[in-house]
Short mmCIF file of C-alpha atoms and ligand atoms in Angstrom, two decimals:
data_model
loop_
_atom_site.label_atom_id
_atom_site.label_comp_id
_atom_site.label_asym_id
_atom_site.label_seq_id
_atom_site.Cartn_x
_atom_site.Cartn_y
_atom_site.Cartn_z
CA UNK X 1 -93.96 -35.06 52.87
CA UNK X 2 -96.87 -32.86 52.16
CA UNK X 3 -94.61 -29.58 52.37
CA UNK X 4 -93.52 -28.59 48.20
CA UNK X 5 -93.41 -25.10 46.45
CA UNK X 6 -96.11 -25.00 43.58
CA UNK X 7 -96.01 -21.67 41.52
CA UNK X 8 -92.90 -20.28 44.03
CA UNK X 9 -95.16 -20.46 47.12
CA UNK X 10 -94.41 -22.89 50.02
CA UNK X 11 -97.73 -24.95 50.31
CA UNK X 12 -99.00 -27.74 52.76
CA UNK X 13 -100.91 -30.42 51.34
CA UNK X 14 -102.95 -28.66 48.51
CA UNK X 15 -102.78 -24.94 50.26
CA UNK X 16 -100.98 -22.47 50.02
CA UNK X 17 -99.56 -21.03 53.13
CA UNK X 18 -99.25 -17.32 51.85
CA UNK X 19 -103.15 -17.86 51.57
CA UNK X 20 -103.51 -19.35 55.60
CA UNK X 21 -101.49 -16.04 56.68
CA UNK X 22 -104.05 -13.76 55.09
CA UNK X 23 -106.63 -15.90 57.09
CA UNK X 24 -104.81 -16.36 60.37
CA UNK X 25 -102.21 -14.28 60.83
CA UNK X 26 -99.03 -14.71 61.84
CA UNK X 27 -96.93 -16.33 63.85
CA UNK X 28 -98.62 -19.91 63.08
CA UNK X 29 -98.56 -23.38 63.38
CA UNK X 30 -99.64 -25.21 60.58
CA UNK X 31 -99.90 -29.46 60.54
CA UNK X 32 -100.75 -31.96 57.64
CA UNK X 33 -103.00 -34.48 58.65
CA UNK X 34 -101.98 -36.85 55.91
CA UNK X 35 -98.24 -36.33 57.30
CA UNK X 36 -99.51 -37.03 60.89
CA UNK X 37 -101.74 -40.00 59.34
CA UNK X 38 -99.32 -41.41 57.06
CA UNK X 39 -95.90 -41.31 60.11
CA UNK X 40 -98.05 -43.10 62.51
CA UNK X 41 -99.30 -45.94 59.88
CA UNK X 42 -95.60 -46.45 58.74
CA UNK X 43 -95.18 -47.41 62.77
CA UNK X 44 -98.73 -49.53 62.59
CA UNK X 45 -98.26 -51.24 59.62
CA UNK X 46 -94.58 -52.64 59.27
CA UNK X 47 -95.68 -54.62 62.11
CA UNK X 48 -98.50 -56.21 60.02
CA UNK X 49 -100.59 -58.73 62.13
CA UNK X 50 -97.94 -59.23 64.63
CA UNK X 51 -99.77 -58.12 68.01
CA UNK X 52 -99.41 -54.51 68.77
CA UNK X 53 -100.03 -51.18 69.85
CA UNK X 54 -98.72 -47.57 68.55
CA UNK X 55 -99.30 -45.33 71.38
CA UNK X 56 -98.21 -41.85 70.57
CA UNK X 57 -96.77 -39.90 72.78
CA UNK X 58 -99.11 -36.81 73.65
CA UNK X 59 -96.49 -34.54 74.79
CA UNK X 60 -94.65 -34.28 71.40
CA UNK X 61 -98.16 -32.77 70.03
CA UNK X 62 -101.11 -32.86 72.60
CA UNK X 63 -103.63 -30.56 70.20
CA UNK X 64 -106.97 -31.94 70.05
CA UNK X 65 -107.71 -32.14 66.13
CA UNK X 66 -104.21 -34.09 66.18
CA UNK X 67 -105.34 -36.76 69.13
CA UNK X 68 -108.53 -36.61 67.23
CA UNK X 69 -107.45 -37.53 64.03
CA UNK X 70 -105.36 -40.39 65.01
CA UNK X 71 -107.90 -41.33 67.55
CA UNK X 72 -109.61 -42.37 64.63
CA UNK X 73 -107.39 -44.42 62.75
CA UNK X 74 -106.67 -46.09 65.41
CA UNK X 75 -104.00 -45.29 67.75
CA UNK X 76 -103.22 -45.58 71.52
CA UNK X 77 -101.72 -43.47 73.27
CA UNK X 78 -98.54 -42.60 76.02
CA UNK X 79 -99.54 -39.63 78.09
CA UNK X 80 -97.86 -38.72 81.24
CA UNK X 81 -99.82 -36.52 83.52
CA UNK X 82 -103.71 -36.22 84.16
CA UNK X 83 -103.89 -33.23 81.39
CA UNK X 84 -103.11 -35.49 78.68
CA UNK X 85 -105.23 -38.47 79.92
CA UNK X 86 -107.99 -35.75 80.28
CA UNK X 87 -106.87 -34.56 76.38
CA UNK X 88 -106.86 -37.49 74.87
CA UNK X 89 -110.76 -38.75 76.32
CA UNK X 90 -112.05 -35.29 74.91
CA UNK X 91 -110.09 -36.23 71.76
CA UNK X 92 -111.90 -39.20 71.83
CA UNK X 93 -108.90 -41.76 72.47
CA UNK X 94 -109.64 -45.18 73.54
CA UNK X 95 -108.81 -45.22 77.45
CA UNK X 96 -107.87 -48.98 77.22
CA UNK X 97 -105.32 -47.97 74.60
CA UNK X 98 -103.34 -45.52 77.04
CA UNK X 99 -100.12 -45.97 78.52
CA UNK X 100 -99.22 -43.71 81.33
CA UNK X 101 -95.79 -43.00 82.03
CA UNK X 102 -94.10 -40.27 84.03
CA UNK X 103 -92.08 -40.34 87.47
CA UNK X 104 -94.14 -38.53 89.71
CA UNK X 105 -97.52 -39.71 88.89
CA UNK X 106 -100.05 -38.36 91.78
CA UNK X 107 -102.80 -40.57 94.01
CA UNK X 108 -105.54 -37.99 91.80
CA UNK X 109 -103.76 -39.02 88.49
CA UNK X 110 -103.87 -43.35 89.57
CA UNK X 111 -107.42 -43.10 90.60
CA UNK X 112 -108.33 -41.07 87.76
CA UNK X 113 -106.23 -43.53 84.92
CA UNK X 114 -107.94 -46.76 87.15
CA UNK X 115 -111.23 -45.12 87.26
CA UNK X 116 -111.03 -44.76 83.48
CA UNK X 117 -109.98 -47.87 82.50
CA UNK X 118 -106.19 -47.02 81.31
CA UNK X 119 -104.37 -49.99 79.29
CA UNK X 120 -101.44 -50.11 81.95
CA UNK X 121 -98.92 -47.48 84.39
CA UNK X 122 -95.51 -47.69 83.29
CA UNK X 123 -94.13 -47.50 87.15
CA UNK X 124 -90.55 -45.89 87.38
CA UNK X 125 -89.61 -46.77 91.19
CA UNK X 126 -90.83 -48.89 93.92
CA UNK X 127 -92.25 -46.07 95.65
CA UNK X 128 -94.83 -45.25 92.70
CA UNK X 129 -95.57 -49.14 93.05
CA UNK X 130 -96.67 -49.07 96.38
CA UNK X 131 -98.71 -45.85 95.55
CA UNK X 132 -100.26 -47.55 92.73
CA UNK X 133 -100.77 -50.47 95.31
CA UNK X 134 -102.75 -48.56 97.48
CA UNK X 135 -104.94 -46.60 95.65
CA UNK X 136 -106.24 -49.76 93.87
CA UNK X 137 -106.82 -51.19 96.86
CA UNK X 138 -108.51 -48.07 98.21
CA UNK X 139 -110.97 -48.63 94.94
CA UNK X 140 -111.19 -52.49 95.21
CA UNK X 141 -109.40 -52.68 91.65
CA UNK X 142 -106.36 -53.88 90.40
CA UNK X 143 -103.93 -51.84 88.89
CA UNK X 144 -102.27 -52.97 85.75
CA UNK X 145 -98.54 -52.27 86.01
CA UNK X 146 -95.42 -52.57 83.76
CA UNK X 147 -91.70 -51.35 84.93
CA UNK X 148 -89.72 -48.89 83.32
CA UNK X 149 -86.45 -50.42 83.26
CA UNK X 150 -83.21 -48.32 82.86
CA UNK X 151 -81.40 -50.48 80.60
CA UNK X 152 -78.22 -48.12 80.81
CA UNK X 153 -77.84 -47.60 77.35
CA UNK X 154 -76.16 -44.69 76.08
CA UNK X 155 -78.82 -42.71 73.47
CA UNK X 156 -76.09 -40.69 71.75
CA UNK X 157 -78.01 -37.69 71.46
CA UNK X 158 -78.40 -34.39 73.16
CA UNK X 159 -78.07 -34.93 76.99
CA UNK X 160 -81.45 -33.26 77.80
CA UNK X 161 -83.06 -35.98 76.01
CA UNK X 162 -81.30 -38.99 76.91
CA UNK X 163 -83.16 -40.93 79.64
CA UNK X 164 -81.64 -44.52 79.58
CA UNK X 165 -78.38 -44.38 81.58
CA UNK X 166 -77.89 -44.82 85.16
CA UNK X 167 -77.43 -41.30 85.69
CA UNK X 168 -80.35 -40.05 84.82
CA UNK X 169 -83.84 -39.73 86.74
CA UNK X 170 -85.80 -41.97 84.43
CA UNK X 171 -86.94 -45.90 85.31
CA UNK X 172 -85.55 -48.65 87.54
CA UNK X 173 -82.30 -50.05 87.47
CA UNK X 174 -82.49 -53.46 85.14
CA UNK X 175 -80.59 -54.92 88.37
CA UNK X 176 -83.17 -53.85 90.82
CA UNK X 177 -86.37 -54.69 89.00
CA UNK X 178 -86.82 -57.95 89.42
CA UNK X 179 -87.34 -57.21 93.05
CA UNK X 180 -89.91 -54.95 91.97
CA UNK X 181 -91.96 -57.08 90.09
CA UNK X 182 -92.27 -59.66 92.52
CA UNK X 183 -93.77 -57.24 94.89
CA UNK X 184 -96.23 -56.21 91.81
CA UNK X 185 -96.78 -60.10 91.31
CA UNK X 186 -97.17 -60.99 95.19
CA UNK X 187 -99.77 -57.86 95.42
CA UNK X 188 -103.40 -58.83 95.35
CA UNK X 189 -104.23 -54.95 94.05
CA UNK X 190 -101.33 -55.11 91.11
CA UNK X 191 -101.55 -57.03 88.06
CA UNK X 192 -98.08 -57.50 86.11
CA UNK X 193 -99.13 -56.70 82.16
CA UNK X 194 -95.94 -55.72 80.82
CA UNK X 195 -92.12 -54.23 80.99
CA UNK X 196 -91.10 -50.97 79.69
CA UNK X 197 -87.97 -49.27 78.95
CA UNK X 198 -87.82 -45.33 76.86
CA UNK X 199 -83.65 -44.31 76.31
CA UNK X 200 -84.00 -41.10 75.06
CA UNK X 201 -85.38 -39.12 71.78
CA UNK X 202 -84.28 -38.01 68.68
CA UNK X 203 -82.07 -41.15 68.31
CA UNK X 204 -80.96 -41.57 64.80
CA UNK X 205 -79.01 -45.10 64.87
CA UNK X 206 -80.80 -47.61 65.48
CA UNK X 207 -77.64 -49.88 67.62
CA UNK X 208 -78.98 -48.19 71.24
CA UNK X 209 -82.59 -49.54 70.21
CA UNK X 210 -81.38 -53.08 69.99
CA UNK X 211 -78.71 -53.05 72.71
CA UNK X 212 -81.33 -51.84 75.02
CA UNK X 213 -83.83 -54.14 73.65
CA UNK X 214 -81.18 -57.48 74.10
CA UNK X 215 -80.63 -55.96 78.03
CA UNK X 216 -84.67 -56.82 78.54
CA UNK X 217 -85.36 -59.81 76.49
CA UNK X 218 -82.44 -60.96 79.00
CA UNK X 219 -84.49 -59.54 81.84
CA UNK X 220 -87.74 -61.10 80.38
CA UNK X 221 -85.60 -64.63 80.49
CA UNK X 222 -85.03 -64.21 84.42
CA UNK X 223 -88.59 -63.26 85.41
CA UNK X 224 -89.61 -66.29 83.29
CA UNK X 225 -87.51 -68.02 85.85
CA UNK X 226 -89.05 -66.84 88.55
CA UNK X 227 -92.63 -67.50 87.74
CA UNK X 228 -93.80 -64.13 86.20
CA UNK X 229 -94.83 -63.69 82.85
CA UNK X 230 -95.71 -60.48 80.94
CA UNK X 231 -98.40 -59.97 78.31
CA UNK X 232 -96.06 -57.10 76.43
CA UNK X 233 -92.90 -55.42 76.10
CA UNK X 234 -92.84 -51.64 75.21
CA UNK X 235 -89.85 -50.26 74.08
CA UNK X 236 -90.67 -46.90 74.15
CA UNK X 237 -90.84 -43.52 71.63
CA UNK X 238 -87.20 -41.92 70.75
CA UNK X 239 -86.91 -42.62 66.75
CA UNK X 240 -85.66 -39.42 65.06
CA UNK X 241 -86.29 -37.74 62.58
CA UNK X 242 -84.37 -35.51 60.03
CA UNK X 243 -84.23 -32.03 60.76
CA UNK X 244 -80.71 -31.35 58.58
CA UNK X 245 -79.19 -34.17 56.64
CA UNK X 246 -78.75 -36.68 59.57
CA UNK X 247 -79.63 -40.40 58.65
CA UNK X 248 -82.50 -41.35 60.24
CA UNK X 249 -83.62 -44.79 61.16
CA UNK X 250 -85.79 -47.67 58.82
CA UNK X 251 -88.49 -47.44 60.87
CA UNK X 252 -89.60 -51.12 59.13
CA UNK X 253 -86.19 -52.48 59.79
CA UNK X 254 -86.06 -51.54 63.12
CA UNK X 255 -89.83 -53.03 63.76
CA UNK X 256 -88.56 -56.42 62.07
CA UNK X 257 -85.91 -57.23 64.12
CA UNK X 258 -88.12 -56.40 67.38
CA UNK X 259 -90.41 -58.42 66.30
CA UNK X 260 -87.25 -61.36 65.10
CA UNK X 261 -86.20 -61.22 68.72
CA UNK X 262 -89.25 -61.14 70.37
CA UNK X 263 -91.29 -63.99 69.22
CA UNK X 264 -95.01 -63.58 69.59
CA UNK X 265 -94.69 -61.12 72.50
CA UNK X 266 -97.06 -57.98 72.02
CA UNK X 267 -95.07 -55.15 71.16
CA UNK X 268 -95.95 -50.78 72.44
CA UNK X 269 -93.90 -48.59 71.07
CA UNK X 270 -95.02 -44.98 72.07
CA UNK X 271 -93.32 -42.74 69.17
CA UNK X 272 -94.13 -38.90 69.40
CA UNK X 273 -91.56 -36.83 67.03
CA UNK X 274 -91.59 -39.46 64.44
CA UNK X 275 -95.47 -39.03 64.04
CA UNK X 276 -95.51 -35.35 64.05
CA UNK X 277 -92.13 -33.75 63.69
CA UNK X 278 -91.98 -33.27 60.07
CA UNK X 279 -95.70 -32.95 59.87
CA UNK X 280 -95.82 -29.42 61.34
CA UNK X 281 -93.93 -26.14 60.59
CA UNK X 282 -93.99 -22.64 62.23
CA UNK X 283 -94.53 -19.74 60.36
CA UNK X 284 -93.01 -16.35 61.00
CA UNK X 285 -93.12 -12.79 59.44
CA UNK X 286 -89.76 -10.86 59.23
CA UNK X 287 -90.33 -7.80 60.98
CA UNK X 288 -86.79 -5.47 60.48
CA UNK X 289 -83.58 -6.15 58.80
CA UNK X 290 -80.91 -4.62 61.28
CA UNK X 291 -77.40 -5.16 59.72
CA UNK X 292 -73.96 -3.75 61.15
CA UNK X 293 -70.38 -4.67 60.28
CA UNK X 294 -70.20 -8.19 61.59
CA UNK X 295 -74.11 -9.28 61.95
CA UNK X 296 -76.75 -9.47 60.01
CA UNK X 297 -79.70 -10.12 61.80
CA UNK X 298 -83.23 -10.11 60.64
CA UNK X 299 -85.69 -9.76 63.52
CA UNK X 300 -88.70 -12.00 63.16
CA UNK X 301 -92.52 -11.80 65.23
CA UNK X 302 -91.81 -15.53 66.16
CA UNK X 303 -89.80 -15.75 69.33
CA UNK X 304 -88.32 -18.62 71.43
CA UNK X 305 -91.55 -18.79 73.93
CA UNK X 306 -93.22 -19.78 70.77
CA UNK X 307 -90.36 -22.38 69.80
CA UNK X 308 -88.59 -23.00 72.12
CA UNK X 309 -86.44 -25.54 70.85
CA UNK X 310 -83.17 -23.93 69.11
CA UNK X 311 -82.78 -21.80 72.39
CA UNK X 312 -82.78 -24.67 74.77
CA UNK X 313 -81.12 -27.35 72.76
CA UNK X 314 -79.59 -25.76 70.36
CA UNK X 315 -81.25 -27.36 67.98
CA UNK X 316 -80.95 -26.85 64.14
CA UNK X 317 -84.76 -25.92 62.27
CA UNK X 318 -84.56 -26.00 58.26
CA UNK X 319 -85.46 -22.17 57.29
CA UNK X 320 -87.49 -22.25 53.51
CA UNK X 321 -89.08 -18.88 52.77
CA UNK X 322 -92.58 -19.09 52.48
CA UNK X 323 -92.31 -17.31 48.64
CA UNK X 324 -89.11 -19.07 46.39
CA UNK X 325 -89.19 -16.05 44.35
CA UNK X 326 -88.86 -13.41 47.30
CA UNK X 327 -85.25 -11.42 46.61
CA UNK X 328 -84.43 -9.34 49.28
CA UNK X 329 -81.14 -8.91 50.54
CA UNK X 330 -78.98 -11.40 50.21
CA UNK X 331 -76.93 -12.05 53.52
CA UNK X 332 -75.95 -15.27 56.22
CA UNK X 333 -78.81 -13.98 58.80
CA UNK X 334 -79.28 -14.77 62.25
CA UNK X 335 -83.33 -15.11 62.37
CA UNK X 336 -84.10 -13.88 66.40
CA UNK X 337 -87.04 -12.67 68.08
CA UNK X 338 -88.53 -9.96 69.71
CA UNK X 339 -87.65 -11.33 73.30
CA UNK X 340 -85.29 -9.60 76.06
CA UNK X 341 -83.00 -12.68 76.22
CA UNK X 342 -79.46 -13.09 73.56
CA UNK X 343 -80.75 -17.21 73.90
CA UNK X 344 -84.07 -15.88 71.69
CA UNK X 345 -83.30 -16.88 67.96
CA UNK X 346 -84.81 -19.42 66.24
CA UNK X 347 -81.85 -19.82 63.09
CA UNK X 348 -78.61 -18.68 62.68
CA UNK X 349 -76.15 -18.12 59.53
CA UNK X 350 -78.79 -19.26 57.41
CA UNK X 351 -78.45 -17.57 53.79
CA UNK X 352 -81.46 -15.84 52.51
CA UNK X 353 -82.66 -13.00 50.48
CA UNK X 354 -85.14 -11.72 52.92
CA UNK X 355 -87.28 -8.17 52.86
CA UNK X 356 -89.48 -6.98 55.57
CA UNK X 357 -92.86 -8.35 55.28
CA UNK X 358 -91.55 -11.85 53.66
CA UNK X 359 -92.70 -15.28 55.49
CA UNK X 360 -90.55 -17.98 56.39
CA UNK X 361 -91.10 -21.39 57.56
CA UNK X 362 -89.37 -22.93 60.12
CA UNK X 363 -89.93 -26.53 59.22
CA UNK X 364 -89.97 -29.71 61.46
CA UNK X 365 -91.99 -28.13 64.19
CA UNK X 366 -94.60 -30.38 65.02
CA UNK X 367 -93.09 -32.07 67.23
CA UNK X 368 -92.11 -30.16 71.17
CA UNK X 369 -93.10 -26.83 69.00
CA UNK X 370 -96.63 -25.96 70.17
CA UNK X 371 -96.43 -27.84 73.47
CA UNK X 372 -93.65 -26.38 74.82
CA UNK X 373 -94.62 -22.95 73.62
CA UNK X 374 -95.07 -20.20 77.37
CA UNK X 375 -96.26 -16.57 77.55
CA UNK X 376 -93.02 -15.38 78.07
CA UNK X 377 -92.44 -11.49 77.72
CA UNK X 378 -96.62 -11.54 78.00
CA UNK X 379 -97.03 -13.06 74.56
CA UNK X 380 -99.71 -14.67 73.75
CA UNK X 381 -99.81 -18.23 72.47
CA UNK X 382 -100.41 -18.28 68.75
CA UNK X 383 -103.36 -20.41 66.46
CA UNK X 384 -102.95 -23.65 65.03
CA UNK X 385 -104.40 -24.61 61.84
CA UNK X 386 -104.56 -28.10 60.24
CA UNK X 387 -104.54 -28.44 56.45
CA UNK X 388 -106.62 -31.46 55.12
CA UNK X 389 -106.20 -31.65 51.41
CA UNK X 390 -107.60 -28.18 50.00
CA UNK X 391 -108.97 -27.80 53.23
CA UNK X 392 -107.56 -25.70 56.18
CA UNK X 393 -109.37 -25.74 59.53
CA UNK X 394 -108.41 -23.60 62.59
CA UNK X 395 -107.31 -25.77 65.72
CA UNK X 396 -107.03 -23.61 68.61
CA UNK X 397 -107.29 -20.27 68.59
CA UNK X 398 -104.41 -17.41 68.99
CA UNK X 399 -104.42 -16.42 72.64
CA UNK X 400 -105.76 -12.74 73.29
CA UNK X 401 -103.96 -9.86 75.47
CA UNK X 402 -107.12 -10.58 78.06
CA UNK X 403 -106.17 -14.15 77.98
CA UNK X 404 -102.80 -13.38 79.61
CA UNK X 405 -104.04 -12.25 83.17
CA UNK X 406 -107.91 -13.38 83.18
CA UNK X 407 -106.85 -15.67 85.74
CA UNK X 408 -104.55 -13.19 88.11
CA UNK X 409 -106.18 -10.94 90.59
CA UNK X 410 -104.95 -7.82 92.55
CA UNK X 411 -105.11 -7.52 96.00
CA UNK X 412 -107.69 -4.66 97.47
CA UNK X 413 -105.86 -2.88 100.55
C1 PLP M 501 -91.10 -38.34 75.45
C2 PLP M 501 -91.44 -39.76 75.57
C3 PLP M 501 -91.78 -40.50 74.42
C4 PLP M 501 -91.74 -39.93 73.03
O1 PLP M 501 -90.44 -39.65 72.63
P1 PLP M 501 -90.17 -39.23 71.09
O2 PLP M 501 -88.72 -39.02 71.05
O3 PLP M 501 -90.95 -38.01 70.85
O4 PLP M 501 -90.61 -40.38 70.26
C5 PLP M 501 -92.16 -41.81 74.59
N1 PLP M 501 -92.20 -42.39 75.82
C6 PLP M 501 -91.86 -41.72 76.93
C7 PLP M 501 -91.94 -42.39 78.25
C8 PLP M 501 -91.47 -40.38 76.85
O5 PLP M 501 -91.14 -39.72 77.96
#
């Protein structure tokens, strides 16, 4: 973890964040690249010379400088939609190391993964198959395909985010797919690679993992049986990470007994928060105190459109103020924002001695932070900065007012 107090001040990697405020104002995002580095190599390396691929998963974090930098230590890569193929080849990501996944993947979006030479389409129903089917015929290629299988596994975590029971929209039914891949396999313009299967994020025990992972070495078995043979199993993203004090999983635990099961099959996994959860945090400046006989709130320039995450899962941030030695008024404050909805806060009860002006940190937010930031009450998107070391480098830019409507028009009657 390359987030620590030296001299009372919060700082990432060698810098201190009070410093990155003067210089980029505030609300930010602000990622290590050693965190970002060091998560995905703990995925990459416990699987030693085993054959495999990490492909992170670009929605979790799709910023440039971050596809960039683990472009170039190696990674693949699990996008699902043409924007993140697109992101990743300006990145400078290895095509042939890109998984695409998604339900609703468009003709545009096949020819443009074929055309560029993606590593394989994770297909999710036999209607995307026959898609797939025909616009690699239309292009005299062949497609590479894998099925997402819905093991029916229950995730245990937040419903949102669970993706591998029957239920839910996500994959083929294990019962139904070896239909499915007999249709790839008896298709001249399909090529069977591999078999999929993606429960759900922010998993913390690692018993849904290997119950799913049992339900498709089983399935693996049977299309043995029947003639077809894949080149890899991917088992998906989902590991959690700690936000609070939940347990998380041994990532090198869980790798070993994949690979125990598995023999010499090559092995995806396509981890997103794991990689850059923890490696991000979100910095906002308290802008009132407002306190009244049952509340205290202090109201803060970051809002949910920038974070969206406590307001639409509920979900619990760690709150560290940016200076240890700040002492404000000490109270249980609800940290919300300056949007017209009760759902905008980004903490709440969280004790602090706060004054107006004082930053805090709201820590874990690399991962679903940035990317599922909107404009929302017109705001405009804020800057990203990456710290290297002593060095800090701005990564996009903060949106300005003109950026909010430069692409609307009024109509002239
Ligand atoms: C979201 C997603 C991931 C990444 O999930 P994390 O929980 O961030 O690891 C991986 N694969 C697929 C198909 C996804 O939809």
């Amino acid at each position: 973890m390359s987030f620590s107090y030296k001299n009372h001040s919060l700082h990432v990697e060698s810098v201190d964040i009070a410093d990155l405020m003067d210089d980029y104002g505030s609300p930010l995002y602000v990622y290590s690249r050693s965190d970002v580095e060091n998560n995905w190599r703990e995925f990459d390396s416990a699987f030693g010379t085993h054959p495999h691929l990490v492909c992170y998963a670009v929605k979790a974090n799709s910023n440039l400088a971050v596809l960039n930098v683990l472009a170039k230590i190696g990674a693949g890569f699990d996008i699902v939609s043409l924007g993140e193929l697109e992101r990743v080849l300006a990145a400078g990501g290895d095509a042939s190391k890109c998984v695409f996944s998604g339900v609703a993947k468009t003709e545009y979006e096949i020819k443009r993964g074929l055309e560029a030479g993606i590593r394989c389409f994770n297909v999710e129903s036999s209607s995307e198959m026959s898609r797939i089917g025909e616009v690699a015929q239309s292009l005299n290629m062949q497609a590479p395909v894998s099925v997402r299988v819905n093991p029916n596994v229950d995730a245990k975590t937040h419903p949102y985010i669970s993706t591998g029971l029957k239920e839910n929209k996500f994959g083929v039914d294990i019962d139904d797919a070896i239909e499915l891949y007999q249709l790839a396999h008896n298709s001249k313009s399909l090529k069977v690679v591999g078999l999929d299967c993606h429960i759900g994020s922010q998993i913390t025990d690692v018993s849904p993992f290997l119950d799913a992972l049992d339900k498709v070495i089983e399935l693996i078995n049977k299309l043995k049986d029947n003639g077809i043979e894949i080149a890899h199993l991917d088992l998906g993203g989902g590991v959690g990470i700690k936000y609070d004090d939940e347990q998380t999983i041994d990532i090198s635990a869980y790798i070993n007994e994949i690979m125990n099961r598995t023999g010499n099959l090559e092995i995806i996994l396509e981890p997103g928060r794991a990689v850059v959860g923890n490696a991000g945090v979100f910095i906002t400046k308290v802008e009132f105190l407002k306190q009244n006989s049952d509340k205290s709130f202090a109201i803060i320039d970051g809002a949910m459109n920038d974070l969206l995450r406590p307001a639409f899962y509920n979900a619990y941030h760690q709150v560290l103020p940016v200076n240890e030695n700040s002492n404000g008024v000490d109270a249980s404050w609800d940290l919300v924002g300056p949007i017209c909805e009760t759902g905008d806060f980004l903490a709440k009860d969280r004790k602090l001695s706060l004054s107006q002006g004082d930053y805090l940190a709201i820590m874990s937010a690399g991962a679903y932070g940035f990317t599922m930031s909107s404009n929302y009450n017109s705001r405009p998107r804020v800057a990203e900065v990456m710290v290297d070391g002593v060095q800090h480098y701005l990564i996009r830019e903060r949106e300005t007012i003109k950026d909010l409507f430069k692409q609307e028009y009024i109509i002239n009657d």
